[in-house]
Tab-separated table of N, CA and C in Angstrom:
chain	number	residue	atom	x	y	z
A	9	MET	N	-8.279	-28.551	-31.681
A	9	MET	CA	-8.447	-27.065	-32.023
A	9	MET	C	-7.733	-26.233	-31.100
A	10	SER	N	-7.197	-25.096	-31.409
A	10	SER	CA	-6.690	-24.134	-30.861
A	10	SER	C	-7.224	-22.857	-30.980
A	11	LEU	N	-7.428	-22.534	-30.010
A	11	LEU	CA	-8.159	-20.891	-29.921
A	11	LEU	C	-6.893	-19.835	-29.763
A	12	THR	N	-6.817	-19.011	-30.722
A	12	THR	CA	-5.805	-17.972	-30.545
A	12	THR	C	-6.530	-16.480	-30.467
A	13	ALA	N	-5.723	-15.646	-29.605
A	13	ALA	CA	-6.477	-14.319	-29.779
A	13	ALA	C	-6.294	-13.623	-31.080
A	14	PRO	N	-7.323	-12.867	-31.359
A	14	PRO	CA	-6.607	-12.209	-32.798
A	14	PRO	C	-5.560	-11.223	-32.812
A	15	ALA	N	-4.946	-11.030	-33.902
A	15	ALA	CA	-3.750	-10.235	-33.998
A	15	ALA	C	-4.397	-8.857	-33.643
A	16	PRO	N	-3.338	-7.851	-33.048
A	16	PRO	CA	-3.826	-6.593	-32.654
A	16	PRO	C	-3.692	-5.740	-34.009
A	17	LYS	N	-4.734	-4.729	-33.812
A	17	LYS	CA	-4.841	-3.859	-35.086
A	17	LYS	C	-3.419	-3.120	-34.990
A	18	ALA	N	-3.283	-2.752	-36.163
A	18	ALA	CA	-2.219	-1.435	-36.117
A	18	ALA	C	-2.929	-0.401	-35.995
A	19	THR	N	-2.004	0.509	-35.174
A	19	THR	CA	-2.572	1.904	-34.999
A	19	THR	C	-3.314	2.736	-36.091
A	20	SER	N	-2.758	2.437	-37.221
A	20	SER	CA	-3.444	3.247	-38.408
A	20	SER	C	-4.824	2.592	-38.822
A	21	GLU	N	-5.141	1.207	-38.366
A	21	GLU	CA	-6.594	1.006	-38.629
A	21	GLU	C	-7.349	1.272	-37.501
A	22	MET	N	-6.870	1.534	-36.454
A	22	MET	CA	-7.709	1.950	-35.033
A	22	MET	C	-8.818	3.052	-35.330
A	23	THR	N	-9.918	2.840	-34.886
A	23	THR	CA	-10.840	4.158	-35.000
A	23	THR	C	-10.169	5.115	-33.884
A	24	PRO	N	-10.560	6.352	-33.786
A	24	PRO	CA	-10.164	7.426	-32.954
A	24	PRO	C	-10.409	6.762	-31.485
A	25	ASP	N	-11.467	6.387	-31.009
A	25	ASP	CA	-11.781	5.931	-29.840
A	25	ASP	C	-10.926	4.521	-29.420
A	26	GLU	N	-10.753	3.474	-30.448
A	26	GLU	CA	-10.021	2.584	-30.162
A	26	GLU	C	-8.512	3.067	-29.912
A	27	LEU	N	-8.037	3.982	-30.814
A	27	LEU	CA	-6.661	4.387	-30.443
A	27	LEU	C	-6.390	5.039	-29.114
A	28	ALA	N	-7.478	5.935	-28.618
A	28	ALA	CA	-7.498	6.534	-27.247
A	28	ALA	C	-7.424	5.467	-26.127
A	29	HIS	N	-8.175	4.304	-26.442
A	29	HIS	CA	-8.264	3.377	-25.478
A	29	HIS	C	-6.950	2.896	-25.277
A	30	ALA	N	-6.324	2.294	-26.477
A	30	ALA	CA	-5.175	1.673	-26.316
A	30	ALA	C	-4.106	2.613	-25.875
A	31	THR	N	-3.932	3.717	-26.104
A	31	THR	CA	-2.909	4.456	-25.646
A	31	THR	C	-3.255	4.642	-24.107
A	32	GLY	N	-4.420	4.805	-23.559
A	32	GLY	CA	-4.381	4.942	-22.258
A	32	GLY	C	-4.295	3.625	-21.404
A	33	GLU	N	-4.584	2.710	-22.131
A	33	GLU	CA	-4.095	1.271	-21.597
A	33	GLU	C	-2.411	1.035	-21.311
A	34	ALA	N	-1.856	1.750	-22.517
A	34	ALA	CA	-0.356	1.526	-22.514
A	34	ALA	C	0.168	2.373	-21.501
A	35	MET	N	-0.371	3.615	-21.304
A	35	MET	CA	-0.056	4.501	-20.413
A	35	MET	C	0.257	4.039	-18.997
A	36	TYR	N	-1.250	3.679	-18.666
A	36	TYR	CA	-1.636	3.279	-17.228
A	36	TYR	C	-0.720	1.989	-16.609
A	37	ARG	N	-0.281	0.896	-18.053
A	37	ARG	CA	0.612	-0.120	-17.381
A	37	ARG	C	2.146	0.456	-16.930
A	38	SER	N	2.507	1.549	-17.526
A	38	SER	CA	3.808	2.146	-17.122
A	38	SER	C	3.807	3.252	-16.223
A	39	ASP	N	2.542	3.604	-15.648
A	39	ASP	CA	2.460	4.743	-14.689
A	39	ASP	C	2.364	4.321	-13.373
A	40	ARG	N	3.408	4.162	-12.920
A	40	ARG	CA	3.896	3.759	-11.379
A	40	ARG	C	3.250	4.766	-10.385
A	41	ALA	N	3.345	6.006	-10.644
A	41	ALA	CA	2.988	6.851	-9.491
A	41	ALA	C	1.317	6.643	-9.384
A	42	SER	N	0.507	6.877	-10.651
A	42	SER	CA	-1.002	6.541	-10.619
A	42	SER	C	-1.110	5.345	-10.051
A	43	GLN	N	-0.593	4.454	-10.213
A	43	GLN	CA	-0.968	3.200	-9.807
A	43	GLN	C	-0.616	2.934	-8.376
A	44	TRP	N	0.545	3.405	-7.732
A	44	TRP	CA	0.826	3.404	-6.312
A	44	TRP	C	-0.196	4.262	-5.457
A	45	LEU	N	-0.447	5.179	-6.050
A	45	LEU	CA	-1.736	6.037	-5.440
A	45	LEU	C	-3.135	5.802	-5.555
A	46	GLY	N	-3.180	4.409	-6.408
A	46	GLY	CA	-4.653	3.877	-6.139
A	46	GLY	C	-5.439	4.605	-7.190
A	47	MET	N	-5.220	5.529	-8.109
A	47	MET	CA	-5.414	5.915	-9.134
A	47	MET	C	-6.253	4.927	-10.333
A	48	GLU	N	-7.534	4.993	-10.580
A	48	GLU	CA	-8.081	4.242	-11.599
A	48	GLU	C	-8.422	5.055	-12.757
A	49	LEU	N	-8.106	4.401	-14.012
A	49	LEU	CA	-8.545	5.116	-15.223
A	49	LEU	C	-9.796	4.447	-15.537
A	50	GLN	N	-10.801	5.223	-15.617
A	50	GLN	CA	-12.358	4.845	-15.743
A	50	GLN	C	-12.723	4.781	-17.250
A	51	GLU	N	-12.243	5.713	-17.816
A	51	GLU	CA	-12.635	6.149	-19.452
A	51	GLU	C	-11.559	7.007	-20.089
A	52	VAL	N	-11.327	6.839	-21.279
A	52	VAL	CA	-10.598	7.687	-22.211
A	52	VAL	C	-10.916	7.631	-23.297
A	53	ARG	N	-11.095	8.706	-24.146
A	53	ARG	CA	-11.617	8.879	-25.232
A	53	ARG	C	-10.679	10.105	-25.936
A	54	PRO	N	-10.827	10.223	-27.463
A	54	PRO	CA	-9.874	11.426	-27.935
A	54	PRO	C	-10.124	12.981	-27.130
A	55	GLY	N	-9.475	13.441	-26.494
A	55	GLY	CA	-9.664	14.648	-25.841
A	55	GLY	C	-10.333	14.673	-24.259
A	56	TYR	N	-10.168	13.310	-23.847
A	56	TYR	CA	-11.244	13.253	-22.561
A	56	TYR	C	-10.592	12.057	-21.712
A	57	ALA	N	-10.727	12.272	-20.482
A	57	ALA	CA	-10.248	11.082	-19.551
A	57	ALA	C	-10.888	11.411	-18.286
A	58	ARG	N	-11.074	10.244	-17.592
A	58	ARG	CA	-11.693	10.102	-16.278
A	58	ARG	C	-11.051	9.084	-15.468
A	59	MET	N	-10.804	9.810	-14.204
A	59	MET	CA	-10.112	8.691	-13.185
A	59	MET	C	-10.793	8.934	-11.821
A	60	THR	N	-10.548	7.959	-10.981
A	60	THR	CA	-10.701	8.126	-9.666
A	60	THR	C	-9.738	7.804	-8.707
A	61	MET	N	-9.782	8.240	-7.554
A	61	MET	CA	-8.877	7.862	-6.226
A	61	MET	C	-9.611	8.217	-5.112
A	62	ARG	N	-9.564	6.938	-4.474
A	62	ARG	CA	-9.797	6.867	-2.866
A	62	ARG	C	-9.007	7.700	-1.905
A	63	ILE	N	-9.312	8.432	-1.076
A	63	ILE	CA	-8.707	9.404	-0.231
A	63	ILE	C	-8.299	8.686	1.108
A	64	ARG	N	-7.047	8.175	1.044
A	64	ARG	CA	-6.333	6.972	2.026
A	64	ARG	C	-6.165	8.084	3.233
A	65	ASP	N	-6.018	7.512	4.324
A	65	ASP	CA	-5.584	8.019	5.637
A	65	ASP	C	-4.240	9.031	5.409
A	66	GLU	N	-3.245	8.180	4.846
A	66	GLU	CA	-2.056	8.876	4.575
A	66	GLU	C	-2.198	9.932	3.633
A	67	PHE	N	-3.274	10.431	2.781
A	67	PHE	CA	-3.309	11.389	2.044
A	67	PHE	C	-3.981	12.622	2.989
A	68	LEU	N	-4.103	12.498	4.187
A	68	LEU	CA	-4.718	13.683	4.943
A	68	LEU	C	-3.531	14.544	5.403
A	69	ASN	N	-3.441	15.935	5.459
A	69	ASN	CA	-2.738	16.890	5.769
A	69	ASN	C	-2.970	17.079	7.485
A	70	GLY	N	-2.477	18.224	7.748
A	70	GLY	CA	-2.490	18.611	9.349
A	70	GLY	C	-3.826	18.894	9.864
A	71	HIS	N	-4.696	19.431	8.885
A	71	HIS	CA	-5.942	19.877	9.189
A	71	HIS	C	-7.001	18.685	9.000
A	72	ALA	N	-6.440	17.443	8.772
A	72	ALA	CA	-7.211	16.127	8.385
A	72	ALA	C	-8.049	16.381	7.161
A	73	ILE	N	-7.695	16.894	6.321
A	73	ILE	CA	-8.288	16.982	4.974
A	73	ILE	C	-7.258	16.431	3.866
A	74	CYS	N	-7.912	16.099	2.734
A	74	CYS	CA	-7.052	15.614	1.873
A	74	CYS	C	-5.826	16.809	1.290
A	75	HIS	N	-4.500	16.583	1.337
A	75	HIS	CA	-3.583	17.332	0.986
A	75	HIS	C	-3.497	17.659	-0.475
A	76	GLY	N	-3.614	18.989	-0.683
A	76	GLY	CA	-3.955	19.608	-1.916
A	76	GLY	C	-2.864	19.140	-3.046
A	77	GLY	N	-1.823	18.618	-2.769
A	77	GLY	CA	-0.805	18.041	-3.716
A	77	GLY	C	-1.287	16.872	-4.293
A	78	LEU	N	-2.013	16.119	-3.604
A	78	LEU	CA	-2.567	14.865	-4.030
A	78	LEU	C	-3.776	15.204	-5.016
A	79	MET	N	-4.490	16.198	-4.402
A	79	MET	CA	-5.659	16.513	-5.598
A	79	MET	C	-5.169	16.924	-6.919
A	80	PHE	N	-3.806	17.575	-6.787
A	80	PHE	CA	-3.228	18.221	-8.187
A	80	PHE	C	-2.889	16.921	-8.762
A	81	THR	N	-2.156	15.783	-8.071
A	81	THR	CA	-1.545	14.809	-8.723
A	81	THR	C	-2.614	14.029	-9.720
A	82	LEU	N	-4.013	13.849	-8.925
A	82	LEU	CA	-4.990	13.405	-9.682
A	82	LEU	C	-5.309	13.890	-10.903
A	83	ALA	N	-5.359	15.382	-10.750
A	83	ALA	CA	-6.093	15.990	-11.795
A	83	ALA	C	-4.766	15.768	-13.177
A	84	ASP	N	-3.529	16.205	-12.409
A	84	ASP	CA	-2.371	15.899	-13.468
A	84	ASP	C	-2.409	14.667	-14.188
A	85	SER	N	-2.367	13.639	-13.577
A	85	SER	CA	-2.495	12.362	-14.166
A	85	SER	C	-3.847	12.367	-15.245
A	86	THR	N	-4.811	12.588	-14.778
A	86	THR	CA	-5.996	12.726	-15.596
A	86	THR	C	-5.865	13.566	-16.908
A	87	PHE	N	-5.265	14.794	-16.822
A	87	PHE	CA	-4.984	15.564	-17.844
A	87	PHE	C	-3.835	15.062	-18.810
A	88	ALA	N	-2.922	14.302	-18.354
A	88	ALA	CA	-1.916	13.196	-19.014
A	88	ALA	C	-2.560	12.494	-19.893
A	89	PHE	N	-3.499	11.662	-19.528
A	89	PHE	CA	-4.443	10.672	-20.401
A	89	PHE	C	-5.063	11.330	-21.221
A	90	ALA	N	-5.848	12.444	-21.093
A	90	ALA	CA	-6.584	12.961	-21.998
A	90	ALA	C	-5.740	13.661	-23.093
A	91	CYS	N	-4.744	14.354	-22.700
A	91	CYS	CA	-3.967	14.988	-23.758
A	91	CYS	C	-3.070	13.911	-24.657
A	92	ASN	N	-2.764	12.668	-24.119
A	92	ASN	CA	-1.935	11.710	-24.928
A	92	ASN	C	-3.078	10.837	-25.783
A	93	SER	N	-4.290	11.044	-25.678
A	93	SER	CA	-5.239	10.136	-26.082
A	93	SER	C	-5.286	10.068	-27.523
A	94	TYR	N	-4.431	10.855	-28.498
A	94	TYR	CA	-4.447	10.890	-29.865
A	94	TYR	C	-3.099	10.194	-30.377
A	95	ASN	N	-2.269	9.691	-29.347
A	95	ASN	CA	-1.102	8.887	-29.491
A	95	ASN	C	0.186	9.511	-30.001
A	96	ILE	N	0.122	10.740	-29.607
A	96	ILE	CA	1.208	11.502	-29.756
A	96	ILE	C	2.001	12.078	-28.567
A	97	ASN	N	2.931	11.704	-28.336
A	97	ASN	CA	3.498	12.011	-26.926
A	97	ASN	C	3.517	13.728	-26.514
A	98	THR	N	2.928	13.576	-25.289
A	98	THR	CA	2.411	15.148	-25.128
A	98	THR	C	2.648	15.519	-23.299
A	99	VAL	N	3.301	16.247	-23.192
A	99	VAL	CA	3.608	16.666	-21.787
A	99	VAL	C	3.003	17.835	-21.316
A	100	ALA	N	2.908	18.240	-20.116
A	100	ALA	CA	2.431	19.657	-19.715
A	100	ALA	C	3.261	20.710	-19.729
A	101	ALA	N	2.803	21.687	-20.344
A	101	ALA	CA	3.828	23.090	-20.535
A	101	ALA	C	3.781	23.893	-19.281
A	102	GLY	N	2.032	23.633	-18.713
A	102	GLY	CA	1.894	24.443	-17.590
A	102	GLY	C	0.576	24.167	-16.850
A	103	CYS	N	0.379	24.207	-15.594
A	103	CYS	CA	-1.050	24.292	-15.200
A	103	CYS	C	-1.395	24.931	-13.842
A	104	SER	N	-2.486	24.979	-13.423
A	104	SER	CA	-2.915	25.382	-12.264
A	104	SER	C	-4.093	24.878	-11.712
A	105	ILE	N	-4.250	25.304	-10.709
A	105	ILE	CA	-5.461	24.763	-9.701
A	105	ILE	C	-6.083	25.679	-8.850
A	106	GLU	N	-7.497	25.579	-8.886
A	106	GLU	CA	-8.190	26.298	-7.763
A	106	GLU	C	-9.042	25.188	-7.011
A	107	PHE	N	-8.499	25.197	-5.541
A	107	PHE	CA	-9.240	24.403	-4.512
A	107	PHE	C	-10.477	25.108	-4.312
A	108	LEU	N	-11.558	24.500	-4.005
A	108	LEU	CA	-12.942	24.925	-3.854
A	108	LEU	C	-13.513	24.432	-2.428
A	109	LYS	N	-13.293	23.155	-2.104
A	109	LYS	CA	-14.141	22.426	-1.077
A	109	LYS	C	-13.078	21.550	-0.303
A	110	PRO	N	-12.936	21.137	0.848
A	110	PRO	CA	-11.926	20.536	1.337
A	110	PRO	C	-12.698	19.038	1.346
A	111	VAL	N	-11.733	18.101	1.243
A	111	VAL	CA	-11.941	16.363	1.032
A	111	VAL	C	-11.766	15.639	2.187
A	112	SER	N	-12.560	14.875	2.682
A	112	SER	CA	-12.284	13.982	3.799
A	112	SER	C	-11.746	12.688	3.080
A	113	GLY	N	-10.965	12.199	4.420
A	113	GLY	CA	-10.590	10.964	4.246
A	113	GLY	C	-11.673	9.977	3.927
A	114	GLY	N	-11.450	8.766	3.191
A	114	GLY	CA	-12.197	7.695	2.897
A	114	GLY	C	-13.309	8.251	1.746
A	115	ASP	N	-13.246	9.692	1.284
A	115	ASP	CA	-14.046	9.931	-0.054
A	115	ASP	C	-13.349	9.561	-1.074
A	116	THR	N	-14.200	9.361	-2.259
A	116	THR	CA	-13.567	9.060	-3.594
A	116	THR	C	-13.621	10.104	-4.400
A	117	LEU	N	-12.488	10.716	-4.925
A	117	LEU	CA	-12.485	11.790	-5.962
A	117	LEU	C	-12.575	11.390	-7.336
A	118	THR	N	-13.187	12.024	-8.209
A	118	THR	CA	-13.324	11.873	-9.436
A	118	THR	C	-12.773	13.020	-10.227
A	119	ALA	N	-11.898	12.708	-11.471
A	119	ALA	CA	-11.303	13.820	-12.004
A	119	ALA	C	-11.856	13.506	-13.698
A	120	GLU	N	-12.312	14.710	-14.271
A	120	GLU	CA	-12.816	14.509	-15.548
A	120	GLU	C	-12.021	15.424	-16.366
A	121	ALA	N	-11.277	15.171	-17.365
A	121	ALA	CA	-10.488	16.204	-18.049
A	121	ALA	C	-10.992	16.168	-19.408
A	122	GLN	N	-11.222	17.419	-19.813
A	122	GLN	CA	-11.904	17.498	-21.190
A	122	GLN	C	-11.131	18.679	-21.990
A	123	GLU	N	-10.710	18.457	-23.324
A	123	GLU	CA	-10.079	19.250	-24.079
A	123	GLU	C	-10.679	20.506	-24.339
A	124	GLN	N	-10.222	21.734	-24.314
A	124	GLN	CA	-10.975	22.929	-24.663
A	124	GLN	C	-10.541	23.088	-26.026
A	125	VAL	N	-9.174	23.269	-26.112
A	125	VAL	CA	-8.599	23.915	-27.396
A	125	VAL	C	-7.398	22.856	-27.835
A	126	LEU	N	-7.350	22.536	-29.082
A	126	LEU	CA	-6.215	21.802	-29.491
A	126	LEU	C	-5.619	22.527	-31.002
A	127	SER	N	-4.321	23.322	-30.749
A	127	SER	CA	-4.105	23.957	-31.817
A	127	SER	C	-2.625	23.823	-32.198
A	128	GLY	N	-2.600	23.180	-33.265
A	128	GLY	CA	-1.146	22.964	-33.862
A	128	GLY	C	-0.520	21.828	-32.634
A	129	ARG	N	0.492	22.033	-31.933
A	129	ARG	CA	1.010	21.211	-30.844
A	129	ARG	C	0.764	21.576	-29.599
A	130	HIS	N	-0.200	22.528	-29.312
A	130	HIS	CA	-0.752	23.084	-28.019
A	130	HIS	C	-1.908	22.833	-27.855
A	131	GLY	N	-2.327	22.339	-26.618
A	131	GLY	CA	-3.828	22.088	-25.925
A	131	GLY	C	-3.993	22.761	-24.641
A	132	ILE	N	-5.262	23.047	-24.365
A	132	ILE	CA	-5.744	23.539	-23.200
A	132	ILE	C	-6.911	22.578	-22.539
A	133	TYR	N	-6.730	22.203	-21.582
A	133	TYR	CA	-7.471	21.273	-20.986
A	133	TYR	C	-8.180	21.670	-19.447
A	134	ASP	N	-9.516	21.531	-19.194
A	134	ASP	CA	-10.272	21.852	-17.862
A	134	ASP	C	-10.187	20.479	-17.387
A	135	ILE	N	-9.996	20.278	-15.996
A	135	ILE	CA	-10.434	19.107	-15.276
A	135	ILE	C	-10.950	19.389	-14.298
A	136	ARG	N	-11.971	18.772	-13.877
A	136	ARG	CA	-13.079	19.007	-12.804
A	136	ARG	C	-12.966	18.007	-11.744
A	137	LEU	N	-12.534	18.211	-10.422
A	137	LEU	CA	-12.296	17.199	-9.621
A	137	LEU	C	-13.847	17.571	-8.740
A	138	THR	N	-14.640	16.274	-8.469
A	138	THR	CA	-15.800	16.021	-7.712
A	138	THR	C	-15.492	14.969	-6.478
A	139	ASN	N	-16.149	15.304	-5.367
A	139	ASN	CA	-16.109	14.385	-4.478
A	139	ASN	C	-17.336	13.204	-4.545
A	140	SER	N	-17.651	12.353	-3.500
A	140	SER	CA	-18.361	11.173	-4.078
A	140	SER	C	-20.115	11.805	-4.054
A	141	ALA	N	-20.222	12.802	-3.662
A	141	ALA	CA	-21.517	13.516	-3.496
A	141	ALA	C	-21.711	14.232	-4.859
A	142	GLY	N	-20.826	14.348	-5.782
A	142	GLY	CA	-20.952	15.101	-7.029
A	142	GLY	C	-20.284	16.669	-6.981
A	143	GLU	N	-19.992	17.012	-5.890
A	143	GLU	CA	-19.774	18.504	-5.696
A	143	GLU	C	-18.323	18.856	-6.117
A	144	ALA	N	-18.140	19.725	-6.900
A	144	ALA	CA	-16.923	20.377	-7.455
A	144	ALA	C	-16.032	20.513	-6.120
A	145	VAL	N	-14.902	20.238	-6.091
A	145	VAL	CA	-14.108	20.312	-4.964
A	145	VAL	C	-12.672	21.156	-5.537
A	146	ALA	N	-12.336	20.940	-6.732
A	146	ALA	CA	-11.289	21.640	-7.384
A	146	ALA	C	-11.502	21.824	-8.800
A	147	MET	N	-10.836	22.930	-9.632
A	147	MET	CA	-10.843	22.892	-10.871
A	147	MET	C	-9.413	23.280	-11.312
A	148	PHE	N	-8.977	22.397	-12.290
A	148	PHE	CA	-7.557	22.495	-12.815
A	148	PHE	C	-7.348	22.749	-14.094
A	149	ARG	N	-6.636	23.676	-14.610
A	149	ARG	CA	-6.479	23.652	-16.052
A	149	ARG	C	-4.705	23.687	-16.458
A	150	GLY	N	-4.734	22.907	-17.655
A	150	GLY	CA	-3.511	22.591	-18.196
A	150	GLY	C	-3.257	22.802	-19.590
A	151	LYS	N	-2.066	23.191	-19.872
A	151	LYS	CA	-1.626	23.328	-21.175
A	151	LYS	C	-0.710	22.441	-21.547
A	152	SER	N	-0.967	21.806	-22.664
A	152	SER	CA	0.075	20.815	-23.043
A	152	SER	C	0.753	21.087	-24.318
A	153	ALA	N	1.720	20.332	-24.576
A	153	ALA	CA	2.675	20.544	-25.624
A	153	ALA	C	2.998	19.078	-26.183
A	154	GLN	N	2.824	19.045	-27.545
A	154	GLN	CA	3.158	17.712	-28.308
A	154	GLN	C	4.838	17.676	-28.721
A	155	ILE	N	5.157	16.520	-28.096
A	155	ILE	CA	6.839	16.303	-28.513
A	155	ILE	C	6.819	15.177	-29.162
A	156	LYS	N	8.121	14.718	-29.763
A	156	LYS	CA	8.278	13.759	-30.798
A	156	LYS	C	7.767	12.488	-30.040
A	157	GLY	N	7.359	11.373	-30.873
A	157	GLY	CA	7.035	10.052	-30.670
A	157	GLY	C	5.557	9.984	-30.585
A	158	ASN	N	5.225	8.587	-30.286
A	158	ASN	CA	3.966	8.048	-29.675
A	158	ASN	C	4.119	7.164	-28.675
A	159	VAL	N	2.922	7.161	-28.000
A	159	VAL	CA	2.512	6.082	-27.136
A	159	VAL	C	2.543	4.599	-27.426
A	160	VAL	N	1.896	4.476	-28.353
A	160	VAL	CA	1.838	2.948	-28.917
A	160	VAL	C	2.256	2.976	-30.144
């Protein structure tokens, strides 16, 4: 007797949560930057994503705190997973970040992206970055624009 894996579902047969999960998995497999930086995709749902990243020593700036560009990169990656969760290719049209607290080496950051508005081809997403103690360390806002094509 031979056991085989069930045939994958067509995207048209998936629930919104299944589609978001499949899209997140496909994107992460191709996202060399997020993988190289040690980011982990924890959860993805329609309009939502959560990622974590441990702050390595080489992420520290001249003040011995996490470089803001790396915090921005974690927020931006999480934004990408949230806004692509509908399986429509989506890119950033603009974004900004506010740094609230310094982050030490060895800490683990969590970024949670939540869709605020999706209107036509454009969306607004807020991403909250927290440290291991659950304190907000930065807030990021991204504007998305859908382009042609699908992720999966």
